[in-house]
Amino acid sequence: MSTDVMTKNRVQPRMSVKMVTKIGMLGALSTILMLFEIPLPFAPSFYELDFSEVPVLIGAFAMGPAAGALTELVKILLNFIINGTDTAGVGELANFLIGCSLCIPASVIYRKLHTRTGAIIGMLTGTVLMAAVGCVLNAYVLLPAYSVAFQMPLDALVAMGTAVNSSVDSLLTFVLFAVAPFNLLKGVLVSAIVFLIYKKISPILKMGAN
């Protein structure tokens, strides 16, 4: 075995530890950002905007889609440990999938087209996919889970949407006029923040990656 191969084998575990550490730090930061929620005028109170996907997307851009998914997982698990769950983990799983639907496509596209344009295309694609996945999961997973957890019929949840948005009068319109705009807005704002700050902080995350 050559000296170069032996050196590479010795260094590789250190790189892995560094990446795990970065993922853990970004996941912890995401968990903290989940605590700061902003209510929206077009959605009921249980839909509040946070910027916890910013560190996740930064990690996905800097270290790849797998790292982004792991950062999202760390965020969900830490929040689960700190705050518990009202939906037996169903809501947490759905939120994990929704978060991944933004960061993974964005990261894949950015790695193939490593330019500002590629980043924009990736984030726009991720935002649209997050909105679509969010609609499906809310309609068939999250809202039914919340209905069971809070012992409320689905119609009562829809009525909460109607109270703040007169366009909402059914599960379909709830998804179209509350859930979809919520995820689109979140995706756009998260993407804008990442676009503005990524180049300034990415060298720190990439340090020691090679």
mmCIF file with all atom_site columns, C-alpha atoms in Angstrom, residues 71-178:
data_model
loop_
_atom_site.group_PDB
_atom_site.id
_atom_site.type_symbol
_atom_site.label_atom_id
_atom_site.label_alt_id
_atom_site.label_comp_id
_atom_site.label_asym_id
_atom_site.label_entity_id
_atom_site.label_seq_id
_atom_site.pdbx_PDB_ins_code
_atom_site.Cartn_x
_atom_site.Cartn_y
_atom_site.Cartn_z
_atom_site.occupancy
_atom_site.B_iso_or_equiv
_atom_site.pdbx_formal_charge
_atom_site.auth_seq_id
_atom_site.auth_comp_id
_atom_site.auth_asym_id
_atom_site.auth_atom_id
_atom_site.pdbx_PDB_model_num
ATOM 1   C CA . THR A 1 71  ? -29.210 18.399 8.980   1.00 0.00 ? 71  THR A CA 1
ATOM 2   C CA . GLU A 1 72  ? -32.985 18.366 8.556   1.00 0.00 ? 72  GLU A CA 1
ATOM 3   C CA . LEU A 1 73  ? -33.122 15.084 10.477  1.00 0.00 ? 73  LEU A CA 1
ATOM 4   C CA . VAL A 1 74  ? -31.046 16.513 13.336  1.00 0.00 ? 74  VAL A CA 1
ATOM 5   C CA . LYS A 1 75  ? -33.361 19.520 13.492  1.00 0.00 ? 75  LYS A CA 1
ATOM 6   C CA . ILE A 1 76  ? -36.472 17.348 13.666  1.00 0.00 ? 76  ILE A CA 1
ATOM 7   C CA . LEU A 1 77  ? -34.992 14.970 16.250  1.00 0.00 ? 77  LEU A CA 1
ATOM 8   C CA . LEU A 1 78  ? -33.776 17.776 18.516  1.00 0.00 ? 78  LEU A CA 1
ATOM 9   C CA . ASN A 1 79  ? -37.152 19.476 18.348  1.00 0.00 ? 79  ASN A CA 1
ATOM 10  C CA . PHE A 1 80  ? -38.820 16.142 19.096  1.00 0.00 ? 80  PHE A CA 1
ATOM 11  C CA . ILE A 1 81  ? -36.603 15.668 22.173  1.00 0.00 ? 81  ILE A CA 1
ATOM 12  C CA . ILE A 1 82  ? -37.111 19.237 23.417  1.00 0.00 ? 82  ILE A CA 1
ATOM 13  C CA . ASN A 1 83  ? -40.802 19.754 22.680  1.00 0.00 ? 83  ASN A CA 1
ATOM 14  C CA . GLY A 1 84  ? -42.159 16.237 22.279  1.00 0.00 ? 84  GLY A CA 1
ATOM 15  C CA . THR A 1 85  ? -44.928 15.436 19.803  1.00 0.00 ? 85  THR A CA 1
ATOM 16  C CA . ASP A 1 86  ? -48.706 15.663 19.624  1.00 0.00 ? 86  ASP A CA 1
ATOM 17  C CA . THR A 1 87  ? -48.976 13.401 16.580  1.00 0.00 ? 87  THR A CA 1
ATOM 18  C CA . ALA A 1 88  ? -46.982 10.285 17.578  1.00 0.00 ? 88  ALA A CA 1
ATOM 19  C CA . GLY A 1 89  ? -44.174 11.389 15.270  1.00 0.00 ? 89  GLY A CA 1
ATOM 20  C CA . VAL A 1 90  ? -46.381 11.657 12.181  1.00 0.00 ? 90  VAL A CA 1
ATOM 21  C CA . GLY A 1 91  ? -46.116 15.438 12.048  1.00 0.00 ? 91  GLY A CA 1
ATOM 22  C CA . GLU A 1 92  ? -42.357 15.299 12.524  1.00 0.00 ? 92  GLU A CA 1
ATOM 23  C CA . LEU A 1 93  ? -41.968 12.805 9.677   1.00 0.00 ? 93  LEU A CA 1
ATOM 24  C CA . ALA A 1 94  ? -44.084 14.965 7.379   1.00 0.00 ? 94  ALA A CA 1
ATOM 25  C CA . ASN A 1 95  ? -42.110 18.087 8.300   1.00 0.00 ? 95  ASN A CA 1
ATOM 26  C CA . PHE A 1 96  ? -38.871 16.216 7.589   1.00 0.00 ? 96  PHE A CA 1
ATOM 27  C CA . LEU A 1 97  ? -40.111 15.267 4.126   1.00 0.00 ? 97  LEU A CA 1
ATOM 28  C CA . ILE A 1 98  ? -41.307 18.806 3.414   1.00 0.00 ? 98  ILE A CA 1
ATOM 29  C CA . GLY A 1 99  ? -37.950 20.267 4.460   1.00 0.00 ? 99  GLY A CA 1
ATOM 30  C CA . CYS A 1 100 ? -36.042 17.743 2.352   1.00 0.00 ? 100 CYS A CA 1
ATOM 31  C CA . SER A 1 101 ? -38.208 18.546 -0.662  1.00 0.00 ? 101 SER A CA 1
ATOM 32  C CA . LEU A 1 102 ? -36.704 22.050 -0.585  1.00 0.00 ? 102 LEU A CA 1
ATOM 33  C CA . CYS A 1 103 ? -33.048 21.389 0.239   1.00 0.00 ? 103 CYS A CA 1
ATOM 34  C CA . ILE A 1 104 ? -32.338 18.189 -1.709  1.00 0.00 ? 104 ILE A CA 1
ATOM 35  C CA . PRO A 1 105 ? -33.498 19.318 -5.199  1.00 0.00 ? 105 PRO A CA 1
ATOM 36  C CA . ALA A 1 106 ? -31.902 22.730 -4.679  1.00 0.00 ? 106 ALA A CA 1
ATOM 37  C CA . SER A 1 107 ? -28.588 21.133 -3.711  1.00 0.00 ? 107 SER A CA 1
ATOM 38  C CA . VAL A 1 108 ? -28.612 18.595 -6.552  1.00 0.00 ? 108 VAL A CA 1
ATOM 39  C CA . ILE A 1 109 ? -29.223 21.306 -9.159  1.00 0.00 ? 109 ILE A CA 1
ATOM 40  C CA . TYR A 1 110 ? -26.628 23.632 -7.621  1.00 0.00 ? 110 TYR A CA 1
ATOM 41  C CA . ARG A 1 111 ? -23.967 20.907 -7.647  1.00 0.00 ? 111 ARG A CA 1
ATOM 42  C CA . LYS A 1 112 ? -24.633 20.254 -11.343 1.00 0.00 ? 112 LYS A CA 1
ATOM 43  C CA . LEU A 1 113 ? -24.825 23.945 -12.243 1.00 0.00 ? 113 LEU A CA 1
ATOM 44  C CA . HIS A 1 114 ? -22.412 25.546 -9.807  1.00 0.00 ? 114 HIS A CA 1
ATOM 45  C CA . THR A 1 115 ? -23.245 29.189 -10.527 1.00 0.00 ? 115 THR A CA 1
ATOM 46  C CA . ARG A 1 116 ? -25.484 31.903 -9.107  1.00 0.00 ? 116 ARG A CA 1
ATOM 47  C CA . THR A 1 117 ? -27.991 31.033 -11.807 1.00 0.00 ? 117 THR A CA 1
ATOM 48  C CA . GLY A 1 118 ? -27.828 27.378 -10.806 1.00 0.00 ? 118 GLY A CA 1
ATOM 49  C CA . ALA A 1 119 ? -28.441 28.326 -7.178  1.00 0.00 ? 119 ALA A CA 1
ATOM 50  C CA . ILE A 1 120 ? -31.485 30.383 -8.152  1.00 0.00 ? 120 ILE A CA 1
ATOM 51  C CA . ILE A 1 121 ? -32.891 27.632 -10.372 1.00 0.00 ? 121 ILE A CA 1
ATOM 52  C CA . GLY A 1 122 ? -32.285 25.082 -7.625  1.00 0.00 ? 122 GLY A CA 1
ATOM 53  C CA . MET A 1 123 ? -33.978 27.152 -4.946  1.00 0.00 ? 123 MET A CA 1
ATOM 54  C CA . LEU A 1 124 ? -36.952 27.979 -7.168  1.00 0.00 ? 124 LEU A CA 1
ATOM 55  C CA . THR A 1 125 ? -37.349 24.295 -8.030  1.00 0.00 ? 125 THR A CA 1
ATOM 56  C CA . GLY A 1 126 ? -37.075 23.335 -4.373  1.00 0.00 ? 126 GLY A CA 1
ATOM 57  C CA . THR A 1 127 ? -39.615 25.966 -3.368  1.00 0.00 ? 127 THR A CA 1
ATOM 58  C CA . VAL A 1 128 ? -42.169 24.709 -5.901  1.00 0.00 ? 128 VAL A CA 1
ATOM 59  C CA . LEU A 1 129 ? -41.587 21.097 -4.862  1.00 0.00 ? 129 LEU A CA 1
ATOM 60  C CA . MET A 1 130 ? -41.859 22.008 -1.181  1.00 0.00 ? 130 MET A CA 1
ATOM 61  C CA . ALA A 1 131 ? -45.201 23.671 -1.841  1.00 0.00 ? 131 ALA A CA 1
ATOM 62  C CA . ALA A 1 132 ? -46.451 20.645 -3.785  1.00 0.00 ? 132 ALA A CA 1
ATOM 63  C CA . VAL A 1 133 ? -45.224 18.088 -1.228  1.00 0.00 ? 133 VAL A CA 1
ATOM 64  C CA . GLY A 1 134 ? -46.557 20.275 1.577   1.00 0.00 ? 134 GLY A CA 1
ATOM 65  C CA . CYS A 1 135 ? -50.016 20.330 0.027   1.00 0.00 ? 135 CYS A CA 1
ATOM 66  C CA . VAL A 1 136 ? -50.151 16.555 -0.395  1.00 0.00 ? 136 VAL A CA 1
ATOM 67  C CA . LEU A 1 137 ? -48.807 15.780 3.072   1.00 0.00 ? 137 LEU A CA 1
ATOM 68  C CA . ASN A 1 138 ? -51.035 18.349 4.772   1.00 0.00 ? 138 ASN A CA 1
ATOM 69  C CA . ALA A 1 139 ? -54.144 17.041 3.043   1.00 0.00 ? 139 ALA A CA 1
ATOM 70  C CA . TYR A 1 140 ? -53.491 13.339 3.614   1.00 0.00 ? 140 TYR A CA 1
ATOM 71  C CA . VAL A 1 141 ? -51.144 13.174 6.632   1.00 0.00 ? 141 VAL A CA 1
ATOM 72  C CA . LEU A 1 142 ? -50.705 16.316 8.738   1.00 0.00 ? 142 LEU A CA 1
ATOM 73  C CA . LEU A 1 143 ? -54.256 17.624 8.974   1.00 0.00 ? 143 LEU A CA 1
ATOM 74  C CA . PRO A 1 144 ? -55.748 14.164 9.674   1.00 0.00 ? 144 PRO A CA 1
ATOM 75  C CA . ALA A 1 145 ? -53.016 13.629 12.306  1.00 0.00 ? 145 ALA A CA 1
ATOM 76  C CA . TYR A 1 146 ? -53.787 16.973 13.942  1.00 0.00 ? 146 TYR A CA 1
ATOM 77  C CA . SER A 1 147 ? -57.483 16.100 13.852  1.00 0.00 ? 147 SER A CA 1
ATOM 78  C CA . VAL A 1 148 ? -56.811 12.931 15.837  1.00 0.00 ? 148 VAL A CA 1
ATOM 79  C CA . ALA A 1 149 ? -54.261 14.526 18.172  1.00 0.00 ? 149 ALA A CA 1
ATOM 80  C CA . PHE A 1 150 ? -56.492 17.448 19.142  1.00 0.00 ? 150 PHE A CA 1
ATOM 81  C CA . GLN A 1 151 ? -59.715 15.415 18.937  1.00 0.00 ? 151 GLN A CA 1
ATOM 82  C CA . MET A 1 152 ? -61.200 17.816 16.419  1.00 0.00 ? 152 MET A CA 1
ATOM 83  C CA . PRO A 1 153 ? -63.035 16.926 13.209  1.00 0.00 ? 153 PRO A CA 1
ATOM 84  C CA . LEU A 1 154 ? -61.351 18.009 9.992   1.00 0.00 ? 154 LEU A CA 1
ATOM 85  C CA . ASP A 1 155 ? -64.215 20.422 9.381   1.00 0.00 ? 155 ASP A CA 1
ATOM 86  C CA . ALA A 1 156 ? -63.245 22.273 12.554  1.00 0.00 ? 156 ALA A CA 1
ATOM 87  C CA . LEU A 1 157 ? -59.693 22.696 11.293  1.00 0.00 ? 157 LEU A CA 1
ATOM 88  C CA . VAL A 1 158 ? -61.037 23.936 7.970   1.00 0.00 ? 158 VAL A CA 1
ATOM 89  C CA . ALA A 1 159 ? -63.262 26.374 9.866   1.00 0.00 ? 159 ALA A CA 1
ATOM 90  C CA . MET A 1 160 ? -60.154 27.773 11.574  1.00 0.00 ? 160 MET A CA 1
ATOM 91  C CA . GLY A 1 161 ? -58.832 28.506 8.106   1.00 0.00 ? 161 GLY A CA 1
ATOM 92  C CA . THR A 1 162 ? -62.116 30.086 7.065   1.00 0.00 ? 162 THR A CA 1
ATOM 93  C CA . ALA A 1 163 ? -61.969 32.414 10.071  1.00 0.00 ? 163 ALA A CA 1
ATOM 94  C CA . VAL A 1 164 ? -58.798 34.060 8.751   1.00 0.00 ? 164 VAL A CA 1
ATOM 95  C CA . ASN A 1 165 ? -59.232 33.462 5.030   1.00 0.00 ? 165 ASN A CA 1
ATOM 96  C CA . SER A 1 166 ? -62.712 33.636 3.516   1.00 0.00 ? 166 SER A CA 1
ATOM 97  C CA . SER A 1 167 ? -61.510 31.751 0.429   1.00 0.00 ? 167 SER A CA 1
ATOM 98  C CA . VAL A 1 168 ? -61.139 28.610 2.556   1.00 0.00 ? 168 VAL A CA 1
ATOM 99  C CA . ASP A 1 169 ? -64.340 26.556 2.705   1.00 0.00 ? 169 ASP A CA 1
ATOM 100 C CA . SER A 1 170 ? -63.142 22.962 2.233   1.00 0.00 ? 170 SER A CA 1
ATOM 101 C CA . LEU A 1 171 ? -60.061 20.803 2.642   1.00 0.00 ? 171 LEU A CA 1
ATOM 102 C CA . LEU A 1 172 ? -59.108 21.471 -0.976  1.00 0.00 ? 172 LEU A CA 1
ATOM 103 C CA . THR A 1 173 ? -59.327 25.247 -0.645  1.00 0.00 ? 173 THR A CA 1
ATOM 104 C CA . PHE A 1 174 ? -57.550 25.049 2.719   1.00 0.00 ? 174 PHE A CA 1
ATOM 105 C CA . VAL A 1 175 ? -54.613 23.409 0.981   1.00 0.00 ? 175 VAL A CA 1
ATOM 106 C CA . LEU A 1 176 ? -54.714 25.735 -2.041  1.00 0.00 ? 176 LEU A CA 1
ATOM 107 C CA . PHE A 1 177 ? -55.196 29.057 -0.234  1.00 0.00 ? 177 PHE A CA 1
ATOM 108 C CA . ALA A 1 178 ? -53.444 28.472 3.089   1.00 0.00 ? 178 ALA A CA 1
#
